[in-house]
Short mmCIF file of C-alpha atoms in Angstrom, two decimals:
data_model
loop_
_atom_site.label_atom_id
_atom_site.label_comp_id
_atom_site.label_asym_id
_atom_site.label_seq_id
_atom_site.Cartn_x
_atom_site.Cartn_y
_atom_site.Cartn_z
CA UNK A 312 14.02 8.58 -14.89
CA UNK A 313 10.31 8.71 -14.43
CA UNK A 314 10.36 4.93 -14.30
CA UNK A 315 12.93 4.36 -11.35
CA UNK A 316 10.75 7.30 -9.21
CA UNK A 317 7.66 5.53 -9.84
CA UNK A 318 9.53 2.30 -8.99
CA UNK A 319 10.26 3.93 -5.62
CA UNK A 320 7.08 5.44 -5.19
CA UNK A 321 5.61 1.90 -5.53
CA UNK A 322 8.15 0.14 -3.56
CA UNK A 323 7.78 2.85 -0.40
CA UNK A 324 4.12 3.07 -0.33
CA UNK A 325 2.49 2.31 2.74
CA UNK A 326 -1.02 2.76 1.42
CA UNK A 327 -1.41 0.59 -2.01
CA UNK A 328 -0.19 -3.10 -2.72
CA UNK A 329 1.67 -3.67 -6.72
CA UNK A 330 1.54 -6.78 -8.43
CA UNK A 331 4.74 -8.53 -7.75
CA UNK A 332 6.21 -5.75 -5.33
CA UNK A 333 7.12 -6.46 -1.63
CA UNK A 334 6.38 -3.18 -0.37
CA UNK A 335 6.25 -0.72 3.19
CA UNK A 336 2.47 -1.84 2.98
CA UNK A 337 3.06 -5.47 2.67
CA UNK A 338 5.92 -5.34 5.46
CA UNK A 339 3.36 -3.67 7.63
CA UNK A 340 0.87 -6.27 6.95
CA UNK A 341 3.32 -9.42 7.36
CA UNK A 342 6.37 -8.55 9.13
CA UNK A 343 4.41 -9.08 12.49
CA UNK A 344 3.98 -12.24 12.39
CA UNK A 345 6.23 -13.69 10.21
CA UNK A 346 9.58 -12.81 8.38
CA UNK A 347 9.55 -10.95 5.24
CA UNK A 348 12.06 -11.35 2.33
CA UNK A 349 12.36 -7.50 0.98
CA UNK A 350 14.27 -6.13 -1.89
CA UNK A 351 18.19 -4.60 -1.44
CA UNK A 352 16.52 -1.21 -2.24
CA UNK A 353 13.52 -1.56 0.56
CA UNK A 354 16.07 -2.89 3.22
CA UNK A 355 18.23 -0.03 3.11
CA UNK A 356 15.96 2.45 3.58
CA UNK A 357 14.70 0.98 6.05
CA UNK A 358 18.39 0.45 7.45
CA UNK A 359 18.85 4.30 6.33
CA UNK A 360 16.03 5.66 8.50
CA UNK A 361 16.87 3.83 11.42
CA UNK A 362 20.21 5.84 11.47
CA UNK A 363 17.94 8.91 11.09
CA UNK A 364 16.10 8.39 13.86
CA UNK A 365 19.20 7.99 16.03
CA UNK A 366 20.65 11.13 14.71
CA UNK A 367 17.45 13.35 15.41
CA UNK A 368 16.72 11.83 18.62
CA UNK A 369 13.43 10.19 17.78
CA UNK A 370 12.28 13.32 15.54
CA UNK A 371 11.80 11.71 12.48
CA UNK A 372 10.72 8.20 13.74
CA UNK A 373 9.46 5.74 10.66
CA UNK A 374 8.16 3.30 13.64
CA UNK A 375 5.52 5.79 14.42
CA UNK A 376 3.05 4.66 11.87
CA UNK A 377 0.16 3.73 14.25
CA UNK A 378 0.29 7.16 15.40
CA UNK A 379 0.36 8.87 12.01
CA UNK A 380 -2.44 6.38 10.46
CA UNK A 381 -5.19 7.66 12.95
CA UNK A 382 -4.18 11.10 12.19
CA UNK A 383 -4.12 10.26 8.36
CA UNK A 384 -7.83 8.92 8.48
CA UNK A 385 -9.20 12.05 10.91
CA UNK A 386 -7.52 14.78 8.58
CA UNK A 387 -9.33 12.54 5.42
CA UNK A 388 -12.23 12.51 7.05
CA UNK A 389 -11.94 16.05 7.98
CA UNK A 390 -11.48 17.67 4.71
CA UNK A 391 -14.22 15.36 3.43
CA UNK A 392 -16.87 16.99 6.06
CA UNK A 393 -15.59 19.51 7.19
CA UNK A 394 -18.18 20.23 9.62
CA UNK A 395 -17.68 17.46 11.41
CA UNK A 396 -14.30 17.33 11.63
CA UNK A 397 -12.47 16.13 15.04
CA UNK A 398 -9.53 15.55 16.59
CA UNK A 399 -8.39 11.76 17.28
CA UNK A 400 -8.90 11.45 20.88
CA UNK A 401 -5.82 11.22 23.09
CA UNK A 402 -6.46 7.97 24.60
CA UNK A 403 -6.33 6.38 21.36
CA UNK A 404 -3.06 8.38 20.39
CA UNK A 405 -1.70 7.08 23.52
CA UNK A 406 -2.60 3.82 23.39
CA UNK A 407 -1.14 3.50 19.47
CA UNK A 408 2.60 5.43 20.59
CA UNK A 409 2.68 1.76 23.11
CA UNK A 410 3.61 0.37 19.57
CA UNK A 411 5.92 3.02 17.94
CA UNK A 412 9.31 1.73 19.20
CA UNK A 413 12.14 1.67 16.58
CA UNK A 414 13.84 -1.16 18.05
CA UNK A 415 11.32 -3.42 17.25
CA UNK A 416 12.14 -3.39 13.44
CA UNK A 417 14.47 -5.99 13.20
CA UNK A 418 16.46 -6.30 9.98
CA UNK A 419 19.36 -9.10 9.15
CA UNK A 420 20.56 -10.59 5.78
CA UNK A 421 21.63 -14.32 5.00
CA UNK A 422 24.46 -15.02 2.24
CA UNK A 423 26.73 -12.94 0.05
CA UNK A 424 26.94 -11.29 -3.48
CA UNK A 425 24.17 -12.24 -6.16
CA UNK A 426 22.39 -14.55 -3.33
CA UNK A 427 22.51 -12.00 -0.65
CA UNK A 428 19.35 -12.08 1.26
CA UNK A 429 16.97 -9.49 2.70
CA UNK A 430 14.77 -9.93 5.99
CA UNK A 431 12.47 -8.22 8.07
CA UNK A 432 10.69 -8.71 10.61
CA UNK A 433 8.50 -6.76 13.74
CA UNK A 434 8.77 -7.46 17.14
CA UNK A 435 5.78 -5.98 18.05
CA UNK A 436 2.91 -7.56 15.96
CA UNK A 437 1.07 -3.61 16.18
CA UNK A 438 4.14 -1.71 15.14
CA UNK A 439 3.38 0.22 11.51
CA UNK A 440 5.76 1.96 9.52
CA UNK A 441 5.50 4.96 8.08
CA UNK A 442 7.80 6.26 5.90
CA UNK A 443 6.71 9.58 4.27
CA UNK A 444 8.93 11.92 6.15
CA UNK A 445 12.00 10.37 4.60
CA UNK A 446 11.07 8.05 1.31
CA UNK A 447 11.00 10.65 -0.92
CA UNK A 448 14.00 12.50 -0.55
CA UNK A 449 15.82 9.35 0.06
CA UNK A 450 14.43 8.19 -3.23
CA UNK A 451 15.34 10.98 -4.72
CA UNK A 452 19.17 10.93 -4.21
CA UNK A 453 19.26 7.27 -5.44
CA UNK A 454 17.31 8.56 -8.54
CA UNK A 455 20.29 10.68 -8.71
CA UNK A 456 22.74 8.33 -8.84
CA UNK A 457 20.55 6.51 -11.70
CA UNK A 458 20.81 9.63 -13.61
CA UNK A 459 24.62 9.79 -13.21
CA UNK A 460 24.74 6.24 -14.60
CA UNK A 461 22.68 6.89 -17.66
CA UNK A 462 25.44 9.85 -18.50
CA UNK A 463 23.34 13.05 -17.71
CA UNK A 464 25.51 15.98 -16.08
CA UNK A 465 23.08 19.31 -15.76
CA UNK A 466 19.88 18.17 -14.00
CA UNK A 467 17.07 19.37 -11.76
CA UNK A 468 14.63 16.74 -9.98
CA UNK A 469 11.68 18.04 -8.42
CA UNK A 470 9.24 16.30 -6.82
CA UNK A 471 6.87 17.48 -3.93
CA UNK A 472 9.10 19.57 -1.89
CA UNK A 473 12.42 18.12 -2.44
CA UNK A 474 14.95 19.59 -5.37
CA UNK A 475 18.08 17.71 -6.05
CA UNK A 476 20.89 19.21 -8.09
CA UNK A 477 23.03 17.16 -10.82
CA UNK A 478 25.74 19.39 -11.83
CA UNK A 479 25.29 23.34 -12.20
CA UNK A 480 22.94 24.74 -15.26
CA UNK A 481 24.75 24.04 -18.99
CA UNK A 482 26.16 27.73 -18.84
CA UNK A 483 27.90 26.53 -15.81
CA UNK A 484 26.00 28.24 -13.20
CA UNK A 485 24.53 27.51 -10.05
CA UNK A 486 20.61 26.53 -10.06
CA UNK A 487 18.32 29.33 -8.88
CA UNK A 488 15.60 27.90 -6.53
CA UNK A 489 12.53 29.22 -5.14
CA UNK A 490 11.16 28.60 -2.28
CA UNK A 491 7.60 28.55 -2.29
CA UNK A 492 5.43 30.58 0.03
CA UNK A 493 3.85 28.77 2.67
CA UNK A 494 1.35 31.80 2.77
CA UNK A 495 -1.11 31.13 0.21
CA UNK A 496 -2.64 34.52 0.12
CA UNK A 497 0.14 36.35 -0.53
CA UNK A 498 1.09 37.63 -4.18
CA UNK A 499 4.63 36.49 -3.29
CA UNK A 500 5.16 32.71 -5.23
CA UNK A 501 8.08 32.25 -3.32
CA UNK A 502 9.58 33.11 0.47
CA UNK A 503 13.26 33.01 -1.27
CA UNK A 504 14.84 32.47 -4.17
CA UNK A 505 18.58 30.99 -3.49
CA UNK A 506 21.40 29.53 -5.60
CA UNK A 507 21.65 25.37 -5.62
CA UNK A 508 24.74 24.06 -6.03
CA UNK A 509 26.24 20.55 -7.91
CA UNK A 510 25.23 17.41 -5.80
CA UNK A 511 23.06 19.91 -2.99
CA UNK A 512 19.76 19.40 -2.64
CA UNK A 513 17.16 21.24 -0.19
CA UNK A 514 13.75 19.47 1.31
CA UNK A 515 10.87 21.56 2.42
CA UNK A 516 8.60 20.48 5.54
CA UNK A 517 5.67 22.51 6.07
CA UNK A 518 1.80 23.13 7.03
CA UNK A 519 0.38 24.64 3.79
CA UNK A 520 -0.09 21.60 1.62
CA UNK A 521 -1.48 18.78 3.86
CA UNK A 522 -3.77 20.01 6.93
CA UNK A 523 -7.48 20.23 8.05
CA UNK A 524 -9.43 22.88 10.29
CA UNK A 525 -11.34 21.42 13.65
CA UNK A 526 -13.36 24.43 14.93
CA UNK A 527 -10.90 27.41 12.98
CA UNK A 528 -7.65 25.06 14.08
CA UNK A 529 -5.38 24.73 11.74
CA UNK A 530 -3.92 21.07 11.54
CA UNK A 531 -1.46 19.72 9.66
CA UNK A 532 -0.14 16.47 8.89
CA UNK A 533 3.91 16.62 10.86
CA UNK A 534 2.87 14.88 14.16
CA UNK A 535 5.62 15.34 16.70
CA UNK A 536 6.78 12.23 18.58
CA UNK A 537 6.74 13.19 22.11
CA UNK A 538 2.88 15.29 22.12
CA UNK A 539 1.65 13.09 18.81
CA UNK A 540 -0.58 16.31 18.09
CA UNK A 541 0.84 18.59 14.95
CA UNK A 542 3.16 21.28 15.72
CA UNK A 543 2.63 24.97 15.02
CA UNK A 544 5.61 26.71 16.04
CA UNK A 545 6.40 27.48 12.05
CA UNK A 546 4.56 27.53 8.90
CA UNK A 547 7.73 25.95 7.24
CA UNK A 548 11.80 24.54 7.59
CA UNK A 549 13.97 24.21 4.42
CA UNK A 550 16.94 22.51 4.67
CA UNK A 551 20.13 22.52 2.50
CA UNK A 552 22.73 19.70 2.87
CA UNK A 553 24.23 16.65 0.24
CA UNK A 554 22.10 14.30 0.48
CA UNK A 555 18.59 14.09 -0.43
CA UNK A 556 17.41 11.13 1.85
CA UNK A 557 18.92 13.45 4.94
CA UNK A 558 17.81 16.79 3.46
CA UNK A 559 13.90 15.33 3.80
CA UNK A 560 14.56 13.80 7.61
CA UNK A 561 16.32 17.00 8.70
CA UNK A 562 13.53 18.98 7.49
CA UNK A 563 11.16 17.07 9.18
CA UNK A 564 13.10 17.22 12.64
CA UNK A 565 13.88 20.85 12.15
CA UNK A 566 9.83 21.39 11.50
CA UNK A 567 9.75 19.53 15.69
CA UNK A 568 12.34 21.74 17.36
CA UNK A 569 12.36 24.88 18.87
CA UNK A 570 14.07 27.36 16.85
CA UNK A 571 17.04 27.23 19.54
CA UNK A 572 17.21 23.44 19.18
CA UNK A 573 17.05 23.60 15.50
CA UNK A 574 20.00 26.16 15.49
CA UNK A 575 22.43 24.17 17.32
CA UNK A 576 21.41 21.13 15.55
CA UNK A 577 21.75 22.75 12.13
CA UNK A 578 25.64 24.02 13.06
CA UNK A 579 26.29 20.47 14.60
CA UNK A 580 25.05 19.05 10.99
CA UNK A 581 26.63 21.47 9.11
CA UNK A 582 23.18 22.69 7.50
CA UNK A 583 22.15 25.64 5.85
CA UNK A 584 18.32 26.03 7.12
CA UNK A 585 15.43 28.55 6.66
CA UNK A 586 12.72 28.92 9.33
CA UNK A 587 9.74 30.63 8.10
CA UNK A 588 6.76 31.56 10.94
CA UNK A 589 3.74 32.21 10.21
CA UNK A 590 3.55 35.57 10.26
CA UNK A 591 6.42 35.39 7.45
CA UNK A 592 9.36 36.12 10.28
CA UNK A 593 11.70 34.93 8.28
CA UNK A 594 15.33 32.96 10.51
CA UNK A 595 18.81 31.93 8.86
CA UNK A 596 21.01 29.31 9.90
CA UNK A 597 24.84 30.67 9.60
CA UNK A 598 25.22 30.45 5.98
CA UNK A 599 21.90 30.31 4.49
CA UNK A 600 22.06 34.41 3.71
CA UNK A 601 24.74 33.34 1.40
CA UNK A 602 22.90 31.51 -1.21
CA UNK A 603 20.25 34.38 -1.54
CA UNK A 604 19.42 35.75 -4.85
CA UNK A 605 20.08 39.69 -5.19
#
C-alpha cells in the first residue's frame, strides 16, 4: 500500500523529476512545445480534474500553476526570512493568470486495449499545472481500490488531510474521525469528532498548516482564482462525500466560496460539509450534525 501512494506521489509531483517516470513536472516542462506520451494513471487525472474544474466553476483550477508557483516561492522565501517577507506583486500575478486557461491542456489517445496510447500536450507554451488541490485525494481513492484488490475489508488511509474509509471497523462499526483543530493554541486536538462510514471519505482544506506572515498577515497557501491572493473568509472546510479525488476538489472550492455559495453548492452535490471560522464559529451543511460523536 505504501508503494502504490508513493508511486502516486512520484507520478503527481510537480516539483521533483524520478528516474524513468513521466511526471506533472516533466509535462510542465515538455508539453509546451511538444507532445508528451503519459501513463493511463497520469492521463486520467488529468482528464479527472478537468471535470472538476467544470463542476466548481473554475474553483479548483489545475491550469493555474503559474499563479500558484510565484506564490509557492514568496511563502518559501517568507518563512525562510521572515523579516523580509513580501507579497508577489500584482502585476506579476496578473501577468502569470494570462496563462492559466484550462482549455489549453489538450489531451487525446491513439489505439485500443494493451496499445492504447496517452498524449498531452499545452497550447499555451507558459501554461503550468498544478495539481496539489486534487492529487492527493484522487490518489487516494485509487489506492483504495488497490487495497480492495489485494483482499483487505476494514481499512483507514490517512494521509495529509484526507481519510478514506474501506469498510466499517472489524466490530462492525462506523470509523470515528477527528477533525483536527485549525486553532493551534487551543487545548482542543480536534474541532469534531464524527462517524465515517464504508467507502466515505472526508478532505480537509485549510490555513493552519501551509502559510507565512507579511507585516502580522496571515497567508496561506489556497489562492483563489478570480483575486489570485489567499482567502481568509475561514480557517478551514471539511467535506464528506464518496469519492476521495472529489472530497479533496470540493474542499478546496468550498475553502473559495462564501458560506452562502458553499451551502447551495454543498445541497446541489449532495455533501455533508463543516465550515470552521476563525474565531471557531463553527457551520453545518444539512446533514453533517448527524455524524457527530455524543
Amino acid at each position: 500500500i505504501k508503494e502504490k501512494l508513493t508511486y502516486y506521489n512520484n507520478l503527481y509531483d510537480i516539483y521533483h523529476l524520478y528516474k524513468d517516470t513521466v511526471n506533472v513536472k516533466t509535462v510542465n516542462e515538455k508539453a509546451g512545445k511538444e507532445t508528451v506520451e503519459v501513463s493511463e494513471d497520469l492521463f486520467n487525472l488529468l482528464l479527472f480534474s478537468k471535470t472538476m474544474c467544470g463542476i466548481t466553476k473554475g474553483k479548483t483550477n489545475i491550469a493555474l500553476g503559474s499563479v500558484l508557483s510565484i506564490w509557492h516561492t514568496y511563502r518559501e522565501n517568507g518563512i525562510a526570512d521572515p523579516e523580509n517577507a513580501r507579497l508577489p506583486e500584482e502585476i506579476r500575478l496578473k501577468a502569470a493568470n494570462e496563462h492559466t486557461n484550462i482549455e489549453d491542456l489538450i489531451y487525446y489517445t491513439e489505439g485500443s486495449g494493451k496499445d492504447k496510447k496517452f498524449y498531452v500536450k499545452f497550447l499555451d507554451p507558459e501554461l503550468r499545472l498544478d495539481v496539489g488541490g486534487i492529487a492527493k485525494g484522487y490518489s487516494i481513492a485509487r489506492t483504495c481500490e488497490y487495497i480492495k484488490e489485494l483482499g483487505y475489508t476494514n481499512i483507514l488511509v490517512s494521509v495529509g488531510g484526507n481519510i478514506a474509509a474501506v469498510g466499517n471497523k472489524p466490530d462492525g462499526n462506523p470509523w470515528k474521525i477527528g477533525i483536527e483543530n485549525p486553532d493551534t493554541e487551543s487545548a482542543e486536538e480536534y474541532v469534531e469528532r464524527i462517524y465515517l462510514n464504508d467507502g466515505e471519505c472526508i478532505a480537509t482544506s485549510g490555513d493552519y498548516q501551509r502559510y507565512y506572515y507579511v507585516n502580522g498577515v496571515k497567508y496561506c497557501h489556497i489562492i483563489d482564482p478570480e483575486t489570485l491572493y489567499p482567502k481568509s473568509d475561514f480557517a478551514c472546510v471539511s467535506v464528506i462525500t464518496t469519492d476521495g479525488g472529489s472530497a479533496d476538489a470540493f474542499s478546496t472550492a468550498l475553502y473559495l466560496m462564501s458560506l452562502e455559495e458553499g451551502l447551495e453548492f454543498a445541497r446541489a452535490n449532495d455533501l455533508d460539509v463543516l465550515w470552521v471560522y476563525g474565531n471557531g464559529t463553527k457551520i453545518y451543511s444539512d446533514n453533517f450534525k448527524e455524524r457527530l460523536l455524543n
